[in-house]
PDB file of C-alpha atoms in Angstrom:
ATOM      1  CA  THR A1435      -7.872  88.050-170.861  1.00  0.00           C
ATOM      2  CA  LYS A1436      -6.651  88.941-167.404  1.00  0.00           C
ATOM      3  CA  GLU A1437      -3.126  90.162-166.800  1.00  0.00           C
ATOM      4  CA  GLY A1438      -0.767  87.615-165.290  1.00  0.00           C
ATOM      5  CA  LYS A1439       1.438  84.590-165.911  1.00  0.00           C
ATOM      6  CA  TYR A1440      -0.135  81.604-167.650  1.00  0.00           C
ATOM      7  CA  THR A1441       0.925  78.233-169.009  1.00  0.00           C
ATOM      8  CA  ALA A1442      -0.498  77.067-172.319  1.00  0.00           C
ATOM      9  CA  VAL A1443      -0.425  73.316-172.880  1.00  0.00           C
ATOM     10  CA  VAL A1444      -0.375  72.323-176.551  1.00  0.00           C
ATOM     11  CA  THR A1445      -0.784  68.728-177.668  1.00  0.00           C
ATOM     12  CA  THR A1446      -0.330  67.783-181.305  1.00  0.00           C
ATOM     13  CA  THR A1447      -1.131  64.467-182.949  1.00  0.00           C
ATOM     14  CA  ASP A1448       0.064  63.358-186.362  1.00  0.00           C
ATOM     15  CA  ASN A1449      -1.863  61.125-188.799  1.00  0.00           C
ATOM     16  CA  VAL A1450      -0.561  57.899-187.195  1.00  0.00           C
ATOM     17  CA  SER A1451      -1.595  58.774-183.643  1.00  0.00           C
ATOM     18  CA  ASN A1452       1.814  59.943-182.414  1.00  0.00           C
ATOM     19  CA  SER A1453       1.299  62.830-180.024  1.00  0.00           C
ATOM     20  CA  SER A1454       3.532  65.423-178.439  1.00  0.00           C
ATOM     21  CA  THR A1455       2.767  67.863-175.651  1.00  0.00           C
ATOM     22  CA  LYS A1456       4.604  71.132-174.973  1.00  0.00           C
ATOM     23  CA  ASN A1457       4.081  73.734-172.275  1.00  0.00           C
ATOM     24  CA  TYR A1458       4.472  77.438-173.113  1.00  0.00           C
ATOM     25  CA  ASN A1459       4.806  80.117-170.444  1.00  0.00           C
ATOM     26  CA  ILE A1460       2.862  83.257-171.365  1.00  0.00           C
ATOM     27  CA  ASN A1461       2.945  86.640-169.617  1.00  0.00           C
ATOM     28  CA  ILE A1462       0.044  88.993-170.285  1.00  0.00           C
ATOM     29  CA  ASP A1463       1.154  92.482-169.321  1.00  0.00           C
ATOM     30  CA  LYS A1464      -1.182  95.460-169.624  1.00  0.00           C
ATOM     31  CA  THR A1465       0.461  97.569-166.914  1.00  0.00           C
ATOM     32  CA  ALA A1466       3.082 100.258-167.568  1.00  0.00           C
ATOM     33  CA  PRO A1467       6.426 100.142-165.743  1.00  0.00           C
ATOM     34  CA  THR A1468       6.610 101.727-162.288  1.00  0.00           C
ATOM     35  CA  THR A1469       7.113 105.478-161.956  1.00  0.00           C
ATOM     36  CA  ALA A1470       9.995 105.146-159.467  1.00  0.00           C
ATOM     37  CA  ALA A1471      12.194 108.241-159.491  1.00  0.00           C
ATOM     38  CA  PRO A1472      15.723 107.773-160.841  1.00  0.00           C
ATOM     39  CA  THR A1473      18.874 108.068-158.790  1.00  0.00           C
ATOM     40  CA  ALA A1474      21.755 110.259-159.882  1.00  0.00           C
ATOM     41  CA  SER A1475      25.389 111.064-159.268  1.00  0.00           C
ATOM     42  CA  LYS A1476      26.880 114.491-159.845  1.00  0.00           C
ATOM     43  CA  THR A1477      30.016 116.518-160.337  1.00  0.00           C
ATOM     44  CA  THR A1478      30.477 120.277-160.601  1.00  0.00           C
ATOM     45  CA  LYS A1479      29.366 120.272-164.255  1.00  0.00           C
ATOM     46  CA  SER A1480      27.520 116.985-164.921  1.00  0.00           C
ATOM     47  CA  ILE A1481      24.724 114.686-163.767  1.00  0.00           C
ATOM     48  CA  THR A1482      24.542 110.940-164.482  1.00  0.00           C
ATOM     49  CA  ILE A1483      21.089 109.361-164.109  1.00  0.00           C
ATOM     50  CA  THR A1484      20.248 105.734-163.245  1.00  0.00           C
ATOM     51  CA  CYS A1485      16.789 104.480-164.228  1.00  0.00           C
ATOM     52  CA  LYS A1486      14.974 102.747-161.341  1.00  0.00           C
ATOM     53  CA  GLN A1487      11.717 101.895-163.136  1.00  0.00           C
ATOM     54  CA  THR A1488      10.755  98.215-163.045  1.00  0.00           C
ATOM     55  CA  ASP A1489       8.129  95.920-164.549  1.00  0.00           C
ATOM     56  CA  GLY A1490       7.149  92.698-162.803  1.00  0.00           C
ATOM     57  CA  LEU A1491       5.514  90.852-165.689  1.00  0.00           C
ATOM     58  CA  SER A1492       7.332  91.343-168.971  1.00  0.00           C
ATOM     59  CA  GLY A1493      10.455  93.186-167.825  1.00  0.00           C
ATOM     60  CA  ILE A1494      12.015  96.431-169.035  1.00  0.00           C
ATOM     61  CA  ASN A1495      13.311  96.695-172.582  1.00  0.00           C
ATOM     62  CA  ALA A1496      16.757  98.197-171.826  1.00  0.00           C
ATOM     63  CA  SER A1497      17.066  99.752-175.285  1.00  0.00           C
ATOM     64  CA  THR A1498      14.028 101.974-174.611  1.00  0.00           C
ATOM     65  CA  LYS A1499      15.422 103.802-171.568  1.00  0.00           C
ATOM     66  CA  GLN A1500      15.439 107.551-172.133  1.00  0.00           C
ATOM     67  CA  TYR A1501      16.476 110.518-170.003  1.00  0.00           C
ATOM     68  CA  ALA A1502      15.506 114.201-169.755  1.00  0.00           C
ATOM     69  CA  ILE A1503      16.628 117.213-167.706  1.00  0.00           C
ATOM     70  CA  TYR A1504      14.823 120.412-166.786  1.00  0.00           C
ATOM     71  CA  LYS A1505      17.072 123.420-167.346  1.00  0.00           C
ATOM     72  CA  ASP A1506      16.716 126.963-168.604  1.00  0.00           C
ATOM     73  CA  GLY A1507      12.951 126.845-167.961  1.00  0.00           C
ATOM     74  CA  ALA A1508      12.130 123.803-170.122  1.00  0.00           C
ATOM     75  CA  TRP A1509      12.510 120.037-170.364  1.00  0.00           C
ATOM     76  CA  SER A1510      15.153 118.786-172.779  1.00  0.00           C
ATOM     77  CA  ALA A1511      14.254 116.375-175.551  1.00  0.00           C
ATOM     78  CA  TRP A1512      14.395 112.710-174.499  1.00  0.00           C
ATOM     79  CA  GLN A1513      17.841 111.238-175.094  1.00  0.00           C
ATOM     80  CA  THR A1514      19.364 107.774-174.836  1.00  0.00           C
ATOM     81  CA  SER A1515      22.479 108.958-172.987  1.00  0.00           C
ATOM     82  CA  ASN A1516      22.058 109.102-169.218  1.00  0.00           C
ATOM     83  CA  VAL A1517      24.748 111.788-168.820  1.00  0.00           C
ATOM     84  CA  PHE A1518      24.134 115.543-168.947  1.00  0.00           C
ATOM     85  CA  ASN A1519      27.293 117.676-169.252  1.00  0.00           C
ATOM     86  CA  ASN A1520      28.180 121.378-169.352  1.00  0.00           C
ATOM     87  CA  LEU A1521      25.844 122.243-166.481  1.00  0.00           C
ATOM     88  CA  THR A1522      26.149 125.206-164.132  1.00  0.00           C
ATOM     89  CA  THR A1523      28.059 124.586-160.901  1.00  0.00           C
ATOM     90  CA  ASN A1524      25.985 124.569-157.672  1.00  0.00           C
ATOM     91  CA  LYS A1525      22.633 124.680-159.502  1.00  0.00           C
ATOM     92  CA  THR A1526      19.559 122.488-158.915  1.00  0.00           C
ATOM     93  CA  TYR A1527      18.146 120.543-161.851  1.00  0.00           C
ATOM     94  CA  SER A1528      15.228 118.119-162.214  1.00  0.00           C
ATOM     95  CA  VAL A1529      15.711 114.860-164.099  1.00  0.00           C
ATOM     96  CA  LYS A1530      13.391 112.022-165.118  1.00  0.00           C
ATOM     97  CA  THR A1531      13.402 108.782-167.092  1.00  0.00           C
ATOM     98  CA  LYS A1532      11.043 107.123-169.538  1.00  0.00           C
ATOM     99  CA  THR A1533      10.998 103.445-170.424  1.00  0.00           C
ATOM    100  CA  THR A1534       8.931 100.792-172.182  1.00  0.00           C
ATOM    101  CA  ASP A1535       8.398  97.236-170.985  1.00  0.00           C
ATOM    102  CA  ASN A1536       8.703  94.193-173.236  1.00  0.00           C
ATOM    103  CA  ALA A1537       4.931  94.211-173.821  1.00  0.00           C
ATOM    104  CA  GLY A1538       5.015  97.773-175.216  1.00  0.00           C
ATOM    105  CA  ASN A1539       3.636  99.630-172.163  1.00  0.00           C
ATOM    106  CA  SER A1540       5.541 102.836-171.351  1.00  0.00           C
ATOM    107  CA  SER A1541       5.710 105.363-168.532  1.00  0.00           C
ATOM    108  CA  GLU A1542       7.680 108.343-167.263  1.00  0.00           C
ATOM    109  CA  SER A1543       9.288 108.289-163.842  1.00  0.00           C
ATOM    110  CA  ALA A1544       8.711 110.704-161.023  1.00  0.00           C
ATOM    111  CA  GLU A1545      11.140 113.629-161.082  1.00  0.00           C
ATOM    112  CA  LEU A1546      14.331 113.842-159.041  1.00  0.00           C
ATOM    113  CA  SER A1547      15.888 117.178-158.021  1.00  0.00           C
ATOM    114  CA  ILE A1548      19.675 117.205-157.808  1.00  0.00           C
ATOM    115  CA  THR A1549      22.194 119.994-157.291  1.00  0.00           C
ATOM    116  CA  THR A1550      25.570 119.968-159.027  1.00  0.00           C
ATOM    117  CA  ASN A1551      28.588 120.186-156.720  1.00  0.00           C
ATOM    118  CA  GLU A1552      30.106 123.467-155.631  1.00  0.00           C
ATOM    119  CA  LEU A1553      33.589 124.403-156.697  1.00  0.00           C
ATOM    120  CA  THR A1554      35.900 124.159-153.722  1.00  0.00           C
ATOM    121  CA  ALA A1555      39.313 125.645-153.204  1.00  0.00           C
ATOM    122  CA  GLY A1556      42.108 123.154-153.031  1.00  0.00           C
ATOM    123  CA  SER A1557      44.901 123.255-150.471  1.00  0.00           C
ATOM    124  CA  LEU A1558      47.841 125.498-151.134  1.00  0.00           C
ATOM    125  CA  ILE A1559      51.051 124.830-149.250  1.00  0.00           C
ATOM    126  CA  LEU A1560      53.680 127.536-149.177  1.00  0.00           C
ATOM    127  CA  LYS A1561      57.209 126.598-148.241  1.00  0.00           C
ATOM    128  CA  LEU A1562      59.760 129.224-147.409  1.00  0.00           C
ATOM    129  CA  LYS A1563      63.086 128.837-149.109  1.00  0.00           C
ATOM    130  CA  ASP A1564      65.959 128.451-146.619  1.00  0.00           C
TER     131      ASP A1564
END
């Protein structure tokens, strides 16, 4: 069967010739979600990732979204939290997402490089005592 959106028409008839017809919408999805890179926000010590992968036929199963970060020379294990804390200030990390669509097809996103914020000095105001 080809991938796509179909309508199945089902007609039933009972033993006294009463019939009923119902239409069923069916999506056949054999394609994995897109590999769109995530977006991210950052602080001096954390990165929060937003999954941007999509699936046009069956949709993304939100409970399957997972996130990983590349640090200390290796990828982390996949996790369900999209927040990575206790990172080094002013350091570049790579992040990626993985998700599964409602038909069971899964894919990993492209990677995104993001640098945590630098620490900046605040303003100090000195006031001389009269």
